[in-house]
Short mmCIF file of C-alpha atoms in Angstrom, two decimals:
data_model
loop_
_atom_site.label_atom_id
_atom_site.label_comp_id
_atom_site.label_asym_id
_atom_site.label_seq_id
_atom_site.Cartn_x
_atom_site.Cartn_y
_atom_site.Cartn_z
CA UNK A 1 110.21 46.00 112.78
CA UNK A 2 112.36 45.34 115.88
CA UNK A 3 114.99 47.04 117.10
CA UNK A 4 118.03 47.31 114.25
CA UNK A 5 120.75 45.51 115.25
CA UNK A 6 123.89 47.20 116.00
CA UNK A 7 125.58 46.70 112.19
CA UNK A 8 125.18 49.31 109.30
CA UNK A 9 122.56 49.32 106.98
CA UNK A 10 124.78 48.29 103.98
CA UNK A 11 126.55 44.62 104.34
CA UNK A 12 129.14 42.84 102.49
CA UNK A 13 128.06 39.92 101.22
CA UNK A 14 130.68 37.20 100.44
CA UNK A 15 129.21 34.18 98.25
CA UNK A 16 132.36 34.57 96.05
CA UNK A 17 135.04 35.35 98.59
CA UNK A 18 137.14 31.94 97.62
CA UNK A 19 134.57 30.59 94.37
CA UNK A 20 137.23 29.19 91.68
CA UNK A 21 134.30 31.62 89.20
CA UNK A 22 135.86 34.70 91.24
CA UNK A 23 139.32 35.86 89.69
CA UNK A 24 140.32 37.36 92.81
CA UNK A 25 143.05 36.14 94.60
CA UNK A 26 142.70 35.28 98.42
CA UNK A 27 144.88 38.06 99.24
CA UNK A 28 142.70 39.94 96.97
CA UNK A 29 138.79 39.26 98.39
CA UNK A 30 140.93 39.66 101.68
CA UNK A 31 141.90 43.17 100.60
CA UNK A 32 138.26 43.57 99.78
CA UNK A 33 136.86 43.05 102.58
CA UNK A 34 139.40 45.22 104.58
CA UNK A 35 138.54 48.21 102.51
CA UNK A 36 134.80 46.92 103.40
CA UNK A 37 135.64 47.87 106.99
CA UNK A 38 137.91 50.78 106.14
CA UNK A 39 134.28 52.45 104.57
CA UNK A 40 132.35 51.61 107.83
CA UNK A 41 130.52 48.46 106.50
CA UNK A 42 130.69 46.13 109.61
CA UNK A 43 128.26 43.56 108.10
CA UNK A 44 129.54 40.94 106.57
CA UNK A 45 127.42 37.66 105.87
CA UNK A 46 129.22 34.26 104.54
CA UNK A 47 128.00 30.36 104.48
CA UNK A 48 130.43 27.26 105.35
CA UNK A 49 129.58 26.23 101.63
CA UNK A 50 130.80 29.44 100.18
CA UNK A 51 134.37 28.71 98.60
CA UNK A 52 134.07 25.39 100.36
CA UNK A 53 134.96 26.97 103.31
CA UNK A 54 137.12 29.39 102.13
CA UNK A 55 135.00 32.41 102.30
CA UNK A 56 135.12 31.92 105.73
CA UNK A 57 139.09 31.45 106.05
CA UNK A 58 139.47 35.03 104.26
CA UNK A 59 136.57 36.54 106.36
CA UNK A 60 138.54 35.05 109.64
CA UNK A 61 141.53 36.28 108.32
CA UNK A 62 140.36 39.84 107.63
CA UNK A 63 138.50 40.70 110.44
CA UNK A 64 141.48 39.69 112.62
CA UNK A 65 141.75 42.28 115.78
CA UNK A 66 138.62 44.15 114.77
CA UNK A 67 136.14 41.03 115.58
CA UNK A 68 134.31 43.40 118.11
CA UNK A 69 133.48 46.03 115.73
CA UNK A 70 132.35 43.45 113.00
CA UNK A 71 128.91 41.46 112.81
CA UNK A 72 129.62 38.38 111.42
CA UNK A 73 126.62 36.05 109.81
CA UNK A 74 127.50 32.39 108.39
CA UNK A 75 125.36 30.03 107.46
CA UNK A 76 124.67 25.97 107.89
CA UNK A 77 122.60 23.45 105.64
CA UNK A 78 124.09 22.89 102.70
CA UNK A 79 127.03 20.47 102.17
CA UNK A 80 128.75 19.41 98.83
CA UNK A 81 129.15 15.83 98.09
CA UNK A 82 132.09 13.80 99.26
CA UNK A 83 133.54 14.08 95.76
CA UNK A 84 133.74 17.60 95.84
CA UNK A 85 135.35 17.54 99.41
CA UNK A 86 137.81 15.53 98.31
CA UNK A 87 139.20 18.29 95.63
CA UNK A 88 138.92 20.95 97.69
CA UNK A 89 142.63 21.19 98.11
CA UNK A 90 143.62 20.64 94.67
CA UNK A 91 141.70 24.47 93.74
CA UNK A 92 144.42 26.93 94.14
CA UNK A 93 146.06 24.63 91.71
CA UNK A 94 142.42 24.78 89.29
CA UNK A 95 142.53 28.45 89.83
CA UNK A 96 145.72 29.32 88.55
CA UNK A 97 145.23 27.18 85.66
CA UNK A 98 141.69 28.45 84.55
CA UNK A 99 140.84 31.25 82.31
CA UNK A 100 137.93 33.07 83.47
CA UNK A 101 134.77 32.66 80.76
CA UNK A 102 131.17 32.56 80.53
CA UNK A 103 131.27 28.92 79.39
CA UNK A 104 133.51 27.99 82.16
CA UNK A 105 131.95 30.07 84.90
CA UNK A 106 128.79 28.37 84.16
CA UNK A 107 130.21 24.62 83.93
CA UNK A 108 131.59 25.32 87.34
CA UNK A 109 127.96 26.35 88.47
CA UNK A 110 126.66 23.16 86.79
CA UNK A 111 129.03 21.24 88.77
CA UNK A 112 128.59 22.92 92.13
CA UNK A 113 124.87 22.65 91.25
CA UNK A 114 124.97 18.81 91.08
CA UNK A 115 127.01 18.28 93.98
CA UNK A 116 125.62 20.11 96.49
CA UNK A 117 123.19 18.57 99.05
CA UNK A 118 120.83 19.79 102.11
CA UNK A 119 121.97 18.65 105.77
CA UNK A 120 120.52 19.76 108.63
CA UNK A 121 120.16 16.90 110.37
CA UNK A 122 120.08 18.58 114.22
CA UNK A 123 122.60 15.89 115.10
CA UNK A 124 125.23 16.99 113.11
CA UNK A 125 124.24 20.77 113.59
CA UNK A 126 126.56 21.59 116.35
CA UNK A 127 129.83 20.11 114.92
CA UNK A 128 129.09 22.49 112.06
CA UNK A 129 128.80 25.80 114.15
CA UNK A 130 132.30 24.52 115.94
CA UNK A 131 133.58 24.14 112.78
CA UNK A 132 132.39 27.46 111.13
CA UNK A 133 134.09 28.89 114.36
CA UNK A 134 137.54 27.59 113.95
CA UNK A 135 137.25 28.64 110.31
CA UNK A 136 136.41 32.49 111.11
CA UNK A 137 138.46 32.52 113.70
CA UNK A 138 135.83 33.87 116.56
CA UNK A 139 134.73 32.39 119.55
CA UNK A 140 131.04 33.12 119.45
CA UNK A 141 129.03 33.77 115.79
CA UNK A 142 126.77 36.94 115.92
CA UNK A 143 123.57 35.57 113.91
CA UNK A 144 123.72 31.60 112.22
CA UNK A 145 121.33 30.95 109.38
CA UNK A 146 119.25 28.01 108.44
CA UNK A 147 120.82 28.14 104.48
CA UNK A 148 117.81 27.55 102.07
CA UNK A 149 115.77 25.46 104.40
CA UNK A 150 112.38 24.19 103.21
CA UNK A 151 108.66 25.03 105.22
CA UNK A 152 109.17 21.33 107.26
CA UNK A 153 112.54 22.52 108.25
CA UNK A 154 112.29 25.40 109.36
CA UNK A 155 109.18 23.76 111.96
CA UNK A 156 110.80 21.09 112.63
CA UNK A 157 110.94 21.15 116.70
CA UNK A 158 113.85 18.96 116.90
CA UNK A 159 115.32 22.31 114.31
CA UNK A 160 115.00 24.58 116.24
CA UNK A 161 116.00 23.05 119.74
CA UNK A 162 119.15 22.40 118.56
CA UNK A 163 119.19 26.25 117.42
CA UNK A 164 118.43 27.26 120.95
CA UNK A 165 120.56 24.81 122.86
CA UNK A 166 123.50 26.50 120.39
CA UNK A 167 122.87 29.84 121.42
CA UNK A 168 122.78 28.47 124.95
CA UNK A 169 126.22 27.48 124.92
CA UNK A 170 127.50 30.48 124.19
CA UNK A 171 128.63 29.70 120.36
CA UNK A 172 125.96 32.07 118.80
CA UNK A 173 124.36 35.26 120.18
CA UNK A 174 121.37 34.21 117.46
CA UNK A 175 119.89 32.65 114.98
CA UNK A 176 117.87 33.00 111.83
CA UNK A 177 117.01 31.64 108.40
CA UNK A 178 118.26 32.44 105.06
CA UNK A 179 115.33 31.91 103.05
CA UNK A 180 114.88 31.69 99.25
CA UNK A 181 111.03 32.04 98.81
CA UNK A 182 107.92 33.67 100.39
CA UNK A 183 106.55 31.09 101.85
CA UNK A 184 109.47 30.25 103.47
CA UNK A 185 110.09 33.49 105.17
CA UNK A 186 106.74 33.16 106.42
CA UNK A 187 107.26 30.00 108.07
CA UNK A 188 110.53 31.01 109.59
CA UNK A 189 109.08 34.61 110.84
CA UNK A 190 106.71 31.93 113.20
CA UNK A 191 109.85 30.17 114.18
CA UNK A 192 110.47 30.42 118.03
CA UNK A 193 113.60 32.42 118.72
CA UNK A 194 113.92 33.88 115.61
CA UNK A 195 116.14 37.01 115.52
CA UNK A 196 116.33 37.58 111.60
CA UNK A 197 115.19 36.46 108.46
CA UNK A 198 117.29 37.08 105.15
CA UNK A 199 115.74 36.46 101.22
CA UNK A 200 115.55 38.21 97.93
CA UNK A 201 114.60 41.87 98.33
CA UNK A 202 111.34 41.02 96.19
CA UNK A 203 110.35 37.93 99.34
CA UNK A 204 110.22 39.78 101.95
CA UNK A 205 107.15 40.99 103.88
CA UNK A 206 105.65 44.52 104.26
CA UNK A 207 106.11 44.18 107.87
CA UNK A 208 107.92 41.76 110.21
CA UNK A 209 108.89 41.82 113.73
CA UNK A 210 112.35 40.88 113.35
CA UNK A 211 115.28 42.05 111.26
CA UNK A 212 114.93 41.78 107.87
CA UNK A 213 118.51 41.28 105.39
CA UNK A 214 117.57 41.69 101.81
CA UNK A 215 119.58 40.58 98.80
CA UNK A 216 119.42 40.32 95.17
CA UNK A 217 118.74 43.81 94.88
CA UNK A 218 120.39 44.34 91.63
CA UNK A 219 119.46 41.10 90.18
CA UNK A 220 115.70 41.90 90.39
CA UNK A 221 115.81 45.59 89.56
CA UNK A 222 114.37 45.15 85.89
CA UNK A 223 115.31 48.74 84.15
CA UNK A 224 116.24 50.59 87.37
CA UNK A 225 120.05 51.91 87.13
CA UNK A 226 122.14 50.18 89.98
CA UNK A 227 122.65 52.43 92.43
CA UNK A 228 119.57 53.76 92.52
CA UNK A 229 117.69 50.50 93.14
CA UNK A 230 120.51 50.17 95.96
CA UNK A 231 119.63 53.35 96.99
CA UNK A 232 116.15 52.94 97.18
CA UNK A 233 116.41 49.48 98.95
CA UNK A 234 118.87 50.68 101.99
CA UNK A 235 116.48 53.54 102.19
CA UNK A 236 113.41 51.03 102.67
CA UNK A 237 111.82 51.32 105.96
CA UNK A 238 110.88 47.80 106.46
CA UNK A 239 114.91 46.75 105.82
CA UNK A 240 117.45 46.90 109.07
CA UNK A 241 120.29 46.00 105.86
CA UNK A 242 120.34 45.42 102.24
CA UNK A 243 123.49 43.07 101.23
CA UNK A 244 126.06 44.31 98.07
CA UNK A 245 128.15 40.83 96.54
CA UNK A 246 130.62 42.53 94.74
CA UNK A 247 133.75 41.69 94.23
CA UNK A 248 135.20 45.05 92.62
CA UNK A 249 136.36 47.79 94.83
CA UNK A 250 134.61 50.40 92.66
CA UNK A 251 131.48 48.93 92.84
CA UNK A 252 132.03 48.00 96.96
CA UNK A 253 133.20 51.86 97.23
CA UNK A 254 130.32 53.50 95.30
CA UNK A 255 127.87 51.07 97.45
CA UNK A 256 129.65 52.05 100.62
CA UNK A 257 128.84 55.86 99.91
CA UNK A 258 124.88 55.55 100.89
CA UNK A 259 126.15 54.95 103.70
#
């Protein structure tokens, strides 16, 4: 593996920071992530999808004055239709209103499901880094991610010149792909450029010469208690850090110990 980046082992990862299926108030995944940082985690990986933005806001809003001790991954490719755009600010009203269930959580999913597209189209690439930017609150992102791209995308020249001509203007230090499948992550660890891959603990390679983000540790651990399998995946040699999405202090805390 190459050289580990300089961010800890264990990351925060924040797919629910800002979901309406997350009870947590803003102020709350905002307190979250501040005890995050108060426990030496100082990776914390987020998408411009992820709340509709708003995982970002919170993540801005949290790491204010300590953006130089923080390493911040986002992600670009996904977008949700216009119909969902337009709602966006109607959810703090649909959040208060809500009651938290398994039937509702997963109608929410079904809807987010069915209105959520791929775009990467390297035209539009660079307005969504600038915007990312302005949501988080930073003036340069520390690794951007291809979000679920497919084989083509991921080798698509046109791809990954816009990726480098990014990085060459100063508005990300480097960029990767967030990859949901093996053959993916083999495509994208032949990408030019590459400076990390991220996928489900059970994707990844035995070997790779780039920083490799796992996640989905507990969701593929079959019988293994929790904290074990955690503690046998930040342990893994191969692994420079091993994402935790919680959204309970307890479980952020107990995670936070391996470290």
């Amino acid at each position: 593996m190459a050289s580990t980046p300089p961010f800890t082992r264990i990351g925060l990862g924040c797919a629910r920071v800002g979901s309406l299926t997350n009870p947590s108030s803003p102020a709350e995944s905002q307190r979250l992530i501040e005890l995050a940082f108060s426990l030496g985690v100082r990776l914390f990986d987020t998408a411009n999808i992820y709340g509709q933005g708003d995982s970002e806001r919170i993540l801005g809003r949290a790491l204010a004055g300590k953006r130089d001790q923080a390493f911040i991954v986002t992600k670009i490719g996904k977008r949700f239709s216009a119909k969902m755009r337009l709602i966006r600010p109607f959810k703090p009203i649909v959040k208060r209103l809500r009651r938290p269930s398994p039937a509702g959580d997963a109608f929410v999913a079904s809807q987010r499901a069915a209105n959520v597209g791929f775009d990467l189209d390297h035209r539009t690439m660079e307005r969504d880094v600038v915007a990312a930017l302005k949501r988080l609150r930073i003036e340069r992102i520390d690794m951007l991610l291809l979000h679920s791209p497919s084989v083509a995308t991921v080798a698509d020249p046109a791809v990954v010149a816009t990726l480098a001509a990014i990085r060459d203007k100063g508005m990300i230090a480097g960029y990767g792909v967030s990859a949901d499948s093996a053959d993916v992550v083999a495509a994208a660890l032949a990408m030019p450029g590459i400076g990390m891959v991220q996928a489900p603990y059970v994707a990844l390679p035995a070997t790779a010469p780039v920083p490799l983000v796992a996640r989905g540790v507990l969701r593929h651990r079959g019988t293994t208690p929790p904290m074990e399998a955690l503690a046998a995946a930040v342990a893994d040699p191969r692994l420079a850090a091993v994402l935790v999405e919680t959204t309970s202090p307890d479980h952020l805390r107990a995670a936070a110990a391996l470290l």
